[in-house]
Amino acid sequence: MLDAAKTATRLLPRQINDEIALAKLELEHKKSKVSGVAIFAALALVFTVLLVIALVVAAIAGLATVVPLWLSALIICAALLVVVGISGLIGYKKFKSLLPLLPQQALRGIRHDIGIIKEGRDFDPSSLDRVELTKEQKKAAAAEADAAAAKAKAERAAKEAEHGPKANENELLARTAARREHLLGLREDLVSEADVKKQATYLVDTAKTRARETINLAASGAVGQAVETAKERWKPLAVLAVSATVCGLLLRKLLKK
């Protein structure tokens, strides 16, 4: 039973890893389909832009019936430039009013609470304020981050090399199916062993109960027999005591007369 449990413990992580790999492959298939949808959406956007251009050209041609063609084009461009400038200015002001995008006060309060929980009154709230780094410090931090990322990538590549070449979808399906059957057999073995253990426990409990009942019956029989023996022995003694008492009373009366 212990070996089956160990085997199941060893197989379950592998099964989960293969299921994750299957999910990644499925996402890759969907990604290819999504890329096709994105291509058609980009084509629609391109034709929409062409439609807008055609409308602008039509507006220029219509205005050219009143003023010269070059002047009508400049007028349309100036109008579009004004619209773009106004829209950009409004968008910039709205975006600037939202900065910073994250709720800084709420995040600072959460970090403050965590610091108090960890350190108590020894916590320094000034440590929550962001320290502006110099260019050299920023470069050093970026270099450390790049080195850590390269190290993690190398470790991941070494781990993948230990496990061998990456399995394809068919191999993953076959491997997960075989491991699933193995896990099913292990479960059946564990269930059968648990049933045998329950039956053995039931038999042992039944034997203990019967032995206890036998001991109780034997003890009660012995007590009853001892009581009967005591009764048989004390009857003559009781008769003798009564007789002696009667004789004493008669003798006393005779002596008084």
Tab-separated table of N, CA and C in Angstrom, residues 5-172:
chain	number	residue	atom	x	y	z
A	5	ALA	N	1.163	4.193	-2.906
A	5	ALA	CA	0.999	5.622	-2.611
A	5	ALA	C	2.202	6.428	-3.099
A	6	LYS	N	3.424	5.870	-2.910
A	6	LYS	CA	4.618	6.568	-3.391
A	6	LYS	C	4.614	6.695	-4.909
A	7	THR	N	4.214	5.608	-5.574
A	7	THR	CA	4.167	5.650	-7.042
A	7	THR	C	3.159	6.680	-7.527
A	8	ALA	N	1.985	6.712	-6.884
A	8	ALA	CA	0.971	7.706	-7.262
A	8	ALA	C	1.476	9.126	-7.018
A	9	THR	N	2.197	9.334	-5.920
A	9	THR	CA	2.753	10.656	-5.630
A	9	THR	C	3.783	11.068	-6.675
A	10	ARG	N	4.525	10.090	-7.196
A	10	ARG	CA	5.516	10.397	-8.222
A	10	ARG	C	4.888	10.644	-9.588
A	11	LEU	N	3.772	9.964	-9.867
A	11	LEU	CA	3.160	10.079	-11.192
A	11	LEU	C	2.284	11.318	-11.334
A	12	LEU	N	1.656	11.751	-10.245
A	12	LEU	CA	0.723	12.880	-10.340
A	12	LEU	C	1.382	14.167	-10.846
A	13	PRO	N	2.574	14.579	-10.340
A	13	PRO	CA	3.186	15.794	-10.903
A	13	PRO	C	3.495	15.676	-12.392
A	14	ARG	N	3.938	14.490	-12.828
A	14	ARG	CA	4.211	14.315	-14.258
A	14	ARG	C	2.936	14.439	-15.076
A	15	GLN	N	1.847	13.863	-14.538
A	15	GLN	CA	0.574	13.967	-15.252
A	15	GLN	C	0.140	15.424	-15.375
A	16	ILE	N	0.301	16.185	-14.301
A	16	ILE	CA	-0.086	17.599	-14.325
A	16	ILE	C	0.771	18.382	-15.323
A	17	ASN	N	2.094	18.084	-15.365
A	17	ASN	CA	2.969	18.771	-16.316
A	17	ASN	C	2.565	18.481	-17.755
A	18	ASP	N	2.215	17.220	-18.039
A	18	ASP	CA	1.789	16.881	-19.400
A	18	ASP	C	0.469	17.553	-19.753
A	19	GLU	N	-0.437	17.641	-18.782
A	19	GLU	CA	-1.699	18.333	-19.044
A	19	GLU	C	-1.453	19.817	-19.346
A	20	ILE	N	-0.506	20.424	-18.623
A	20	ILE	CA	-0.164	21.823	-18.885
A	20	ILE	C	0.440	21.977	-20.278
A	21	ALA	N	1.300	21.006	-20.667
A	21	ALA	CA	1.883	21.060	-22.007
A	21	ALA	C	0.809	20.940	-23.084
A	22	LEU	N	-0.175	20.062	-22.842
A	22	LEU	CA	-1.290	19.948	-23.791
A	22	LEU	C	-2.068	21.260	-23.888
A	23	ALA	N	-2.278	21.903	-22.727
A	23	ALA	CA	-2.984	23.189	-22.738
A	23	ALA	C	-2.202	24.237	-23.530
A	24	LYS	N	-0.864	24.224	-23.393
A	24	LYS	CA	-0.049	25.174	-24.150
A	24	LYS	C	-0.169	24.924	-25.654
A	25	LEU	N	-0.136	23.628	-26.039
A	25	LEU	CA	-0.276	23.311	-27.461
A	25	LEU	C	-1.633	23.757	-28.001
A	26	GLU	N	-2.679	23.537	-27.183
A	26	GLU	CA	-4.010	23.966	-27.614
A	26	GLU	C	-4.079	25.483	-27.758
A	27	LEU	N	-3.425	26.192	-26.838
A	27	LEU	CA	-3.397	27.650	-26.942
A	27	LEU	C	-2.631	28.103	-28.185
A	28	GLU	N	-1.572	27.361	-28.535
A	28	GLU	CA	-0.836	27.706	-29.751
A	28	GLU	C	-1.705	27.530	-30.990
A	29	HIS	N	-2.509	26.432	-31.008
A	29	HIS	CA	-3.423	26.246	-32.135
A	29	HIS	C	-4.428	27.406	-32.219
A	30	LYS	N	-4.975	27.776	-31.057
A	30	LYS	CA	-5.927	28.879	-31.054
A	30	LYS	C	-5.255	30.196	-31.430
A	31	LYS	N	-3.981	30.320	-31.053
A	31	LYS	CA	-3.253	31.542	-31.385
A	31	LYS	C	-3.125	31.699	-32.895
A	32	SER	N	-2.859	30.573	-33.586
A	32	SER	CA	-2.773	30.639	-35.048
A	32	SER	C	-4.109	31.060	-35.659
A	33	LYS	N	-5.209	30.551	-35.085
A	33	LYS	CA	-6.524	30.951	-35.591
A	33	LYS	C	-6.796	32.426	-35.306
A	34	VAL	N	-6.401	32.875	-34.102
A	34	VAL	CA	-6.600	34.286	-33.755
A	34	VAL	C	-5.781	35.187	-34.671
A	35	SER	N	-4.588	34.727	-35.057
A	35	SER	CA	-3.776	35.527	-35.980
A	35	SER	C	-4.480	35.701	-37.322
A	36	GLY	N	-5.184	34.639	-37.781
A	36	GLY	CA	-5.967	34.779	-39.013
A	36	GLY	C	-7.066	35.811	-38.868
A	37	VAL	N	-7.743	35.787	-37.720
A	37	VAL	CA	-8.784	36.789	-37.463
A	37	VAL	C	-8.182	38.189	-37.426
A	38	ALA	N	-6.989	38.320	-36.826
A	38	ALA	CA	-6.334	39.631	-36.758
A	38	ALA	C	-5.979	40.142	-38.150
A	39	ILE	N	-5.594	39.224	-39.043
A	39	ILE	CA	-5.268	39.643	-40.415
A	39	ILE	C	-6.496	40.243	-41.098
A	40	PHE	N	-7.632	39.557	-40.967
A	40	PHE	CA	-8.849	40.082	-41.583
A	40	PHE	C	-9.267	41.408	-40.951
A	41	ALA	N	-9.085	41.535	-39.616
A	41	ALA	CA	-9.408	42.804	-38.960
A	41	ALA	C	-8.498	43.924	-39.459
A	42	ALA	N	-7.211	43.607	-39.664
A	42	ALA	CA	-6.287	44.617	-40.190
A	42	ALA	C	-6.677	45.039	-41.606
A	43	LEU	N	-7.107	44.059	-42.421
A	43	LEU	CA	-7.561	44.405	-43.773
A	43	LEU	C	-8.775	45.338	-43.728
A	44	ALA	N	-9.712	45.024	-42.807
A	44	ALA	CA	-10.883	45.890	-42.670
A	44	ALA	C	-10.475	47.294	-42.247
A	45	LEU	N	-9.484	47.382	-41.330
A	45	LEU	CA	-9.019	48.699	-40.890
A	45	LEU	C	-8.369	49.465	-42.042
A	46	VAL	N	-7.584	48.748	-42.855
A	46	VAL	CA	-6.929	49.405	-43.998
A	46	VAL	C	-7.966	49.967	-44.966
A	47	PHE	N	-8.989	49.141	-45.263
A	47	PHE	CA	-10.018	49.627	-46.187
A	47	PHE	C	-10.825	50.776	-45.579
A	48	THR	N	-10.975	50.772	-44.256
A	48	THR	CA	-11.648	51.900	-43.604
A	48	THR	C	-10.838	53.182	-43.763
A	49	VAL	N	-9.516	53.058	-43.598
A	49	VAL	CA	-8.645	54.224	-43.800
A	49	VAL	C	-8.735	54.726	-45.237
A	50	LEU	N	-8.750	53.771	-46.192
A	50	LEU	CA	-8.892	54.172	-47.597
A	50	LEU	C	-10.228	54.876	-47.845
A	51	LEU	N	-11.279	54.390	-47.155
A	51	LEU	CA	-12.578	55.036	-47.290
A	51	LEU	C	-12.536	56.469	-46.780
A	52	VAL	N	-11.878	56.682	-45.647
A	52	VAL	CA	-11.758	58.038	-45.103
A	52	VAL	C	-10.973	58.924	-46.067
A	53	ILE	N	-9.909	58.349	-46.653
A	53	ILE	CA	-9.117	59.128	-47.617
A	53	ILE	C	-9.970	59.524	-48.823
A	54	ALA	N	-10.784	58.552	-49.294
A	54	ALA	CA	-11.656	58.863	-50.435
A	54	ALA	C	-12.640	59.968	-50.095
A	55	LEU	N	-13.166	59.937	-48.872
A	55	LEU	CA	-14.090	60.996	-48.463
A	55	LEU	C	-13.389	62.347	-48.412
A	56	VAL	N	-12.144	62.369	-47.930
A	56	VAL	CA	-11.392	63.622	-47.881
A	56	VAL	C	-11.138	64.145	-49.295
A	57	VAL	N	-10.779	63.225	-50.202
A	57	VAL	CA	-10.550	63.636	-51.602
A	57	VAL	C	-11.828	64.199	-52.218
A	58	ALA	N	-12.956	63.531	-51.905
A	58	ALA	CA	-14.234	64.036	-52.424
A	58	ALA	C	-14.540	65.422	-51.876
A	59	ALA	N	-14.216	65.650	-50.584
A	59	ALA	CA	-14.448	66.976	-50.006
A	59	ALA	C	-13.570	68.020	-50.676
A	60	ILE	N	-12.316	67.657	-50.950
A	60	ILE	CA	-11.416	68.598	-51.626
A	60	ILE	C	-11.926	68.915	-53.035
A	61	ALA	N	-12.375	67.850	-53.753
A	61	ALA	CA	-12.881	68.070	-55.115
A	61	ALA	C	-14.145	68.928	-55.108
A	62	GLY	N	-14.991	68.696	-54.118
A	62	GLY	CA	-16.198	69.512	-54.030
A	62	GLY	C	-15.885	70.955	-53.734
A	63	LEU	N	-14.904	71.189	-52.811
A	63	LEU	CA	-14.527	72.564	-52.488
A	63	LEU	C	-13.789	73.229	-53.645
A	64	ALA	N	-13.179	72.417	-54.515
A	64	ALA	CA	-12.431	72.977	-55.652
A	64	ALA	C	-13.342	73.618	-56.681
A	65	THR	N	-14.607	73.323	-56.619
A	65	THR	CA	-15.544	73.988	-57.550
A	65	THR	C	-15.755	75.446	-57.190
A	66	VAL	N	-15.427	75.805	-55.957
A	66	VAL	CA	-15.610	77.185	-55.498
A	66	VAL	C	-14.283	77.933	-55.494
A	67	VAL	N	-13.209	77.275	-54.986
A	67	VAL	CA	-11.882	77.880	-54.898
A	67	VAL	C	-10.918	77.014	-55.706
A	68	PRO	N	-9.684	77.473	-55.897
A	68	PRO	CA	-8.714	76.638	-56.609
A	68	PRO	C	-8.450	75.314	-55.876
A	69	LEU	N	-7.987	74.339	-56.641
A	69	LEU	CA	-7.803	72.988	-56.085
A	69	LEU	C	-6.787	72.969	-54.957
A	70	TRP	N	-5.647	73.623	-55.148
A	70	TRP	CA	-4.626	73.615	-54.103
A	70	TRP	C	-5.112	74.293	-52.832
A	71	LEU	N	-5.915	75.347	-52.985
A	71	LEU	CA	-6.440	76.037	-51.810
A	71	LEU	C	-7.466	75.179	-51.072
A	72	SER	N	-8.296	74.474	-51.838
A	72	SER	CA	-9.266	73.592	-51.178
A	72	SER	C	-8.563	72.479	-50.403
A	73	ALA	N	-7.455	71.941	-50.967
A	73	ALA	CA	-6.690	70.903	-50.257
A	73	ALA	C	-6.086	71.457	-48.979
A	74	LEU	N	-5.534	72.680	-49.035
A	74	LEU	CA	-4.959	73.286	-47.834
A	74	LEU	C	-6.031	73.546	-46.777
A	75	ILE	N	-7.193	73.978	-47.225
A	75	ILE	CA	-8.272	74.240	-46.259
A	75	ILE	C	-8.686	72.949	-45.550
A	76	ILE	N	-8.842	71.856	-46.307
A	76	ILE	CA	-9.221	70.572	-45.692
A	76	ILE	C	-8.128	70.087	-44.745
A	77	CYS	N	-6.865	70.219	-45.165
A	77	CYS	CA	-5.758	69.788	-44.290
A	77	CYS	C	-5.713	70.613	-43.010
A	78	ALA	N	-5.944	71.933	-43.135
A	78	ALA	CA	-5.945	72.782	-41.941
A	78	ALA	C	-7.073	72.395	-40.995
A	79	ALA	N	-8.247	72.095	-41.556
A	79	ALA	CA	-9.374	71.682	-40.708
A	79	ALA	C	-9.062	70.365	-39.991
A	80	LEU	N	-8.479	69.419	-40.750
A	80	LEU	CA	-8.110	68.138	-40.124
A	80	LEU	C	-7.031	68.334	-39.068
A	81	LEU	N	-6.084	69.225	-39.317
A	81	LEU	CA	-5.027	69.490	-38.342
A	81	LEU	C	-5.598	70.083	-37.062
A	82	VAL	N	-6.556	70.987	-37.204
A	82	VAL	CA	-7.196	71.573	-36.019
A	82	VAL	C	-7.923	70.499	-35.215
A	83	VAL	N	-8.651	69.615	-35.912
A	83	VAL	CA	-9.377	68.541	-35.216
A	83	VAL	C	-8.402	67.611	-34.498
A	84	VAL	N	-7.306	67.246	-35.184
A	84	VAL	CA	-6.307	66.361	-34.563
A	84	VAL	C	-5.672	67.031	-33.358
A	85	GLY	N	-5.336	68.329	-33.469
A	85	GLY	CA	-4.720	69.029	-32.351
A	85	GLY	C	-5.639	69.116	-31.149
A	86	ILE	N	-6.905	69.471	-31.388
A	86	ILE	CA	-7.861	69.567	-30.274
A	86	ILE	C	-8.059	68.202	-29.611
A	87	SER	N	-8.205	67.165	-30.413
A	87	SER	CA	-8.411	65.820	-29.856
A	87	SER	C	-7.189	65.365	-29.062
A	88	GLY	N	-5.992	65.616	-29.625
A	88	GLY	CA	-4.780	65.225	-28.911
A	88	GLY	C	-4.610	65.974	-27.608
A	89	LEU	N	-4.920	67.278	-27.596
A	89	LEU	CA	-4.792	68.069	-26.369
A	89	LEU	C	-5.759	67.579	-25.298
A	90	ILE	N	-7.001	67.308	-25.691
A	90	ILE	CA	-7.987	66.807	-24.714
A	90	ILE	C	-7.553	65.447	-24.166
A	91	GLY	N	-7.091	64.566	-25.069
A	91	GLY	CA	-6.644	63.252	-24.612
A	91	GLY	C	-5.446	63.336	-23.695
A	92	TYR	N	-4.498	64.241	-23.994
A	92	TYR	CA	-3.317	64.398	-23.151
A	92	TYR	C	-3.694	64.892	-21.762
A	93	LYS	N	-4.606	65.873	-21.702
A	93	LYS	CA	-5.021	66.389	-20.391
A	93	LYS	C	-5.735	65.315	-19.568
A	94	LYS	N	-6.591	64.560	-20.219
A	94	LYS	CA	-7.296	63.501	-19.488
A	94	LYS	C	-6.325	62.426	-19.003
A	95	PHE	N	-5.376	62.048	-19.848
A	95	PHE	CA	-4.405	61.034	-19.454
A	95	PHE	C	-3.508	61.539	-18.332
A	96	LYS	N	-3.114	62.822	-18.403
A	96	LYS	CA	-2.266	63.384	-17.368
A	96	LYS	C	-2.988	63.457	-16.034
A	97	SER	N	-4.304	63.705	-16.084
A	97	SER	CA	-5.071	63.764	-14.837
A	97	SER	C	-5.190	62.389	-14.176
A	98	LEU	N	-5.039	61.328	-14.963
A	98	LEU	CA	-5.137	59.980	-14.406
A	98	LEU	C	-3.820	59.485	-13.819
A	99	LEU	N	-2.708	60.163	-14.160
A	99	LEU	CA	-1.414	59.704	-13.668
A	99	LEU	C	-1.274	59.969	-12.176
A	100	PRO	N	-0.655	59.082	-11.396
A	100	PRO	CA	-0.269	57.723	-11.805
A	100	PRO	C	-1.491	56.813	-11.924
A	101	LEU	N	-1.395	55.835	-12.795
A	101	LEU	CA	-2.547	54.977	-13.040
A	101	LEU	C	-2.857	54.074	-11.853
A	102	LEU	N	-1.841	53.667	-11.123
A	102	LEU	CA	-2.066	52.799	-9.964
A	102	LEU	C	-2.492	53.629	-8.753
A	103	PRO	N	-3.325	53.070	-7.865
A	103	PRO	CA	-3.731	53.785	-6.634
A	103	PRO	C	-2.574	53.832	-5.636
A	104	GLN	N	-1.776	54.883	-5.740
A	104	GLN	CA	-0.553	54.955	-4.955
A	104	GLN	C	-0.827	55.005	-3.451
A	105	GLN	N	-1.817	55.792	-3.040
A	105	GLN	CA	-2.101	55.905	-1.610
A	105	GLN	C	-2.568	54.575	-1.029
A	106	ALA	N	-3.444	53.899	-1.768
A	106	ALA	CA	-3.927	52.601	-1.285
A	106	ALA	C	-2.789	51.590	-1.201
A	107	LEU	N	-1.926	51.567	-2.231
A	107	LEU	CA	-0.793	50.645	-2.206
A	107	LEU	C	0.171	50.987	-1.073
A	108	ARG	N	0.395	52.290	-0.856
A	108	ARG	CA	1.280	52.688	0.240
A	108	ARG	C	0.681	52.292	1.590
A	109	GLY	N	-0.647	52.455	1.738
A	109	GLY	CA	-1.292	52.037	2.981
A	109	GLY	C	-1.177	50.538	3.209
A	110	ILE	N	-1.321	49.758	2.141
A	110	ILE	CA	-1.185	48.305	2.276
A	110	ILE	C	0.231	47.933	2.688
A	111	ARG	N	1.238	48.561	2.030
A	111	ARG	CA	2.627	48.276	2.412
A	111	ARG	C	2.909	48.721	3.845
A	112	HIS	N	2.294	49.832	4.249
A	112	HIS	CA	2.459	50.303	5.624
A	112	HIS	C	1.888	49.282	6.614
A	113	ASP	N	0.693	48.780	6.338
A	113	ASP	CA	0.079	47.783	7.219
A	113	ASP	C	0.922	46.512	7.293
A	114	ILE	N	1.443	46.068	6.145
A	114	ILE	CA	2.282	44.863	6.137
A	114	ILE	C	3.550	45.090	6.950
A	115	GLY	N	4.149	46.284	6.813
A	115	GLY	CA	5.342	46.591	7.596
A	115	GLY	C	5.066	46.606	9.087
A	116	ILE	N	3.910	47.153	9.489
A	116	ILE	CA	3.551	47.162	10.914
A	116	ILE	C	3.329	45.742	11.420
A	117	ILE	N	2.691	44.909	10.600
A	117	ILE	CA	2.463	43.522	11.014
A	117	ILE	C	3.785	42.787	11.198
A	118	LYS	N	4.756	43.052	10.314
A	118	LYS	CA	6.032	42.347	10.392
A	118	LYS	C	6.920	42.875	11.511
A	119	GLU	N	7.051	44.219	11.608
A	119	GLU	CA	8.039	44.800	12.512
A	119	GLU	C	7.439	45.515	13.715
A	120	GLY	N	6.140	45.772	13.705
A	120	GLY	CA	5.528	46.459	14.832
A	120	GLY	C	5.909	47.929	14.855
A	121	ARG	N	6.223	48.436	16.065
A	121	ARG	CA	6.573	49.852	16.205
A	121	ARG	C	7.963	50.165	15.660
A	122	ASP	N	8.763	49.145	15.374
A	122	ASP	CA	10.091	49.382	14.811
A	122	ASP	C	10.045	49.719	13.325
A	123	PHE	N	8.880	49.628	12.707
A	123	PHE	CA	8.782	49.890	11.273
A	123	PHE	C	8.912	51.383	10.999
A	124	ASP	N	9.707	51.714	9.976
A	124	ASP	CA	9.938	53.107	9.594
A	124	ASP	C	9.091	53.428	8.365
A	125	PRO	N	8.069	54.290	8.491
A	125	PRO	CA	7.223	54.610	7.323
A	125	PRO	C	7.975	55.304	6.202
A	126	SER	N	9.102	55.955	6.534
A	126	SER	CA	9.849	56.652	5.476
A	126	SER	C	10.451	55.679	4.463
A	127	SER	N	10.567	54.413	4.846
A	127	SER	CA	11.099	53.423	3.905
A	127	SER	C	10.125	53.133	2.769
A	128	LEU	N	8.863	53.572	2.920
A	128	LEU	CA	7.871	53.350	1.865
A	128	LEU	C	8.027	54.323	0.714
A	129	ASP	N	8.651	55.469	0.981
A	129	ASP	CA	8.809	56.470	-0.067
A	129	ASP	C	9.824	55.995	-1.094
A	130	ARG	N	9.493	56.194	-2.349
A	130	ARG	CA	10.366	55.747	-3.431
A	130	ARG	C	11.612	56.628	-3.487
A	131	VAL	N	12.749	55.954	-3.552
A	131	VAL	CA	14.026	56.662	-3.647
A	131	VAL	C	14.403	56.789	-5.119
A	132	GLU	N	14.674	58.029	-5.534
A	132	GLU	CA	15.070	58.262	-6.917
A	132	GLU	C	16.506	57.775	-7.126
A	133	LEU	N	16.677	56.874	-8.075
A	133	LEU	CA	17.989	56.312	-8.351
A	133	LEU	C	18.723	57.161	-9.382
A	134	THR	N	20.030	57.159	-9.253
A	134	THR	CA	20.843	57.834	-10.257
A	134	THR	C	20.947	56.965	-11.514
A	135	LYS	N	21.530	57.538	-12.560
A	135	LYS	CA	21.668	56.781	-13.799
A	135	LYS	C	22.550	55.551	-13.605
A	136	GLU	N	23.630	55.710	-12.811
A	136	GLU	CA	24.515	54.567	-12.576
A	136	GLU	C	23.790	53.464	-11.819
A	137	GLN	N	23.003	53.850	-10.806
A	137	GLN	CA	22.254	52.847	-10.046
A	137	GLN	C	21.210	52.153	-10.910
A	138	LYS	N	20.555	52.934	-11.783
A	138	LYS	CA	19.577	52.322	-12.682
A	138	LYS	C	20.247	51.339	-13.630
A	139	LYS	N	21.417	51.723	-14.156
A	139	LYS	CA	22.136	50.817	-15.047
A	139	LYS	C	22.568	49.555	-14.311
A	140	ALA	N	23.036	49.720	-13.060
A	140	ALA	CA	23.450	48.553	-12.285
A	140	ALA	C	22.266	47.634	-11.995
A	141	ALA	N	21.118	48.239	-11.646
A	141	ALA	CA	19.922	47.424	-11.386
A	141	ALA	C	19.463	46.702	-12.649
A	142	ALA	N	19.520	47.403	-13.789
A	142	ALA	CA	19.132	46.757	-15.049
A	142	ALA	C	20.085	45.623	-15.399
A	143	ALA	N	21.391	45.836	-15.141
A	143	ALA	CA	22.357	44.771	-15.416
A	143	ALA	C	22.117	43.562	-14.523
A	144	GLU	N	21.812	43.810	-13.244
A	144	GLU	CA	21.505	42.695	-12.342
A	144	GLU	C	20.257	41.946	-12.785
A	145	ALA	N	19.243	42.696	-13.218
A	145	ALA	CA	18.018	42.039	-13.691
A	145	ALA	C	18.285	41.211	-14.938
A	146	ASP	N	19.097	41.745	-15.862
A	146	ASP	CA	19.434	40.983	-17.070
A	146	ASP	C	20.230	39.729	-16.724
A	147	ALA	N	21.167	39.863	-15.772
A	147	ALA	CA	21.956	38.698	-15.372
A	147	ALA	C	21.078	37.630	-14.726
A	148	ALA	N	20.138	38.073	-13.870
A	148	ALA	CA	19.231	37.104	-13.238
A	148	ALA	C	18.349	36.427	-14.275
A	149	ALA	N	17.869	37.207	-15.264
A	149	ALA	CA	17.035	36.614	-16.313
A	149	ALA	C	17.828	35.621	-17.151
A	150	ALA	N	19.089	35.973	-17.475
A	150	ALA	CA	19.922	35.052	-18.251
A	150	ALA	C	20.212	33.779	-17.465
A	151	LYS	N	20.466	33.923	-16.162
A	151	LYS	CA	20.717	32.752	-15.329
A	151	LYS	C	19.492	31.857	-15.253
A	152	ALA	N	18.305	32.466	-15.069
A	152	ALA	CA	17.072	31.676	-15.020
A	152	ALA	C	16.822	30.974	-16.347
A	153	LYS	N	17.116	31.678	-17.451
A	153	LYS	CA	16.928	31.068	-18.770
A	153	LYS	C	17.877	29.897	-18.962
A	154	ALA	N	19.136	30.042	-18.512
A	154	ALA	CA	20.098	28.948	-18.634
A	154	ALA	C	19.689	27.751	-17.787
A	155	GLU	N	19.217	28.020	-16.554
A	155	GLU	CA	18.761	26.921	-15.702
A	155	GLU	C	17.564	26.212	-16.307
A	156	ARG	N	16.647	26.987	-16.876
A	156	ARG	CA	15.480	26.389	-17.513
A	156	ARG	C	15.880	25.546	-18.725
A	157	ALA	N	16.857	26.046	-19.501
A	157	ALA	CA	17.322	25.276	-20.656
A	157	ALA	C	18.015	23.991	-20.218
A	158	ALA	N	18.815	24.072	-19.126
A	158	ALA	CA	19.476	22.868	-18.628
A	158	ALA	C	18.472	21.847	-18.121
A	159	LYS	N	17.434	22.335	-17.443
A	159	LYS	CA	16.404	21.420	-16.948
A	159	LYS	C	15.660	20.765	-18.109
A	160	GLU	N	15.370	21.545	-19.157
A	160	GLU	CA	14.705	20.963	-20.321
A	160	GLU	C	15.604	19.961	-21.031
A	161	ALA	N	16.918	20.225	-21.037
A	161	ALA	CA	17.841	19.279	-21.652
A	161	ALA	C	17.903	17.975	-20.874
A	162	GLU	N	17.784	18.052	-19.534
A	162	GLU	CA	17.767	16.825	-18.731
A	162	GLU	C	16.557	15.966	-19.053
A	163	HIS	N	15.423	16.598	-19.292
A	163	HIS	CA	14.202	15.842	-19.590
A	163	HIS	C	14.145	15.340	-21.026
A	164	GLY	N	15.129	15.707	-21.857
A	164	GLY	CA	15.126	15.222	-23.232
A	164	GLY	C	14.366	16.153	-24.147
A	165	PRO	N	14.231	15.741	-25.424
A	165	PRO	CA	13.515	16.592	-26.386
A	165	PRO	C	12.054	16.759	-26.009
A	166	LYS	N	11.503	17.885	-26.427
A	166	LYS	CA	10.112	18.195	-26.108
A	166	LYS	C	9.170	17.280	-26.880
A	167	ALA	N	8.200	16.714	-26.169
A	167	ALA	CA	7.262	15.782	-26.796
A	167	ALA	C	6.222	16.546	-27.596
A	168	ASN	N	5.771	15.890	-28.690
A	168	ASN	CA	4.714	16.504	-29.484
A	168	ASN	C	3.352	16.175	-28.901
A	169	GLU	N	2.317	16.625	-29.569
A	169	GLU	CA	0.963	16.468	-29.024
A	169	GLU	C	0.549	15.006	-28.952
A	170	ASN	N	0.858	14.213	-29.984
A	170	ASN	CA	0.472	12.793	-29.979
A	170	ASN	C	1.177	12.030	-28.865
A	171	GLU	N	2.477	12.313	-28.685
A	171	GLU	CA	3.214	11.649	-27.608
A	171	GLU	C	2.660	12.027	-26.243
A	172	LEU	N	2.308	13.298	-26.074
A	172	LEU	CA	1.731	13.726	-24.796
A	172	LEU	C	0.398	13.045	-24.534
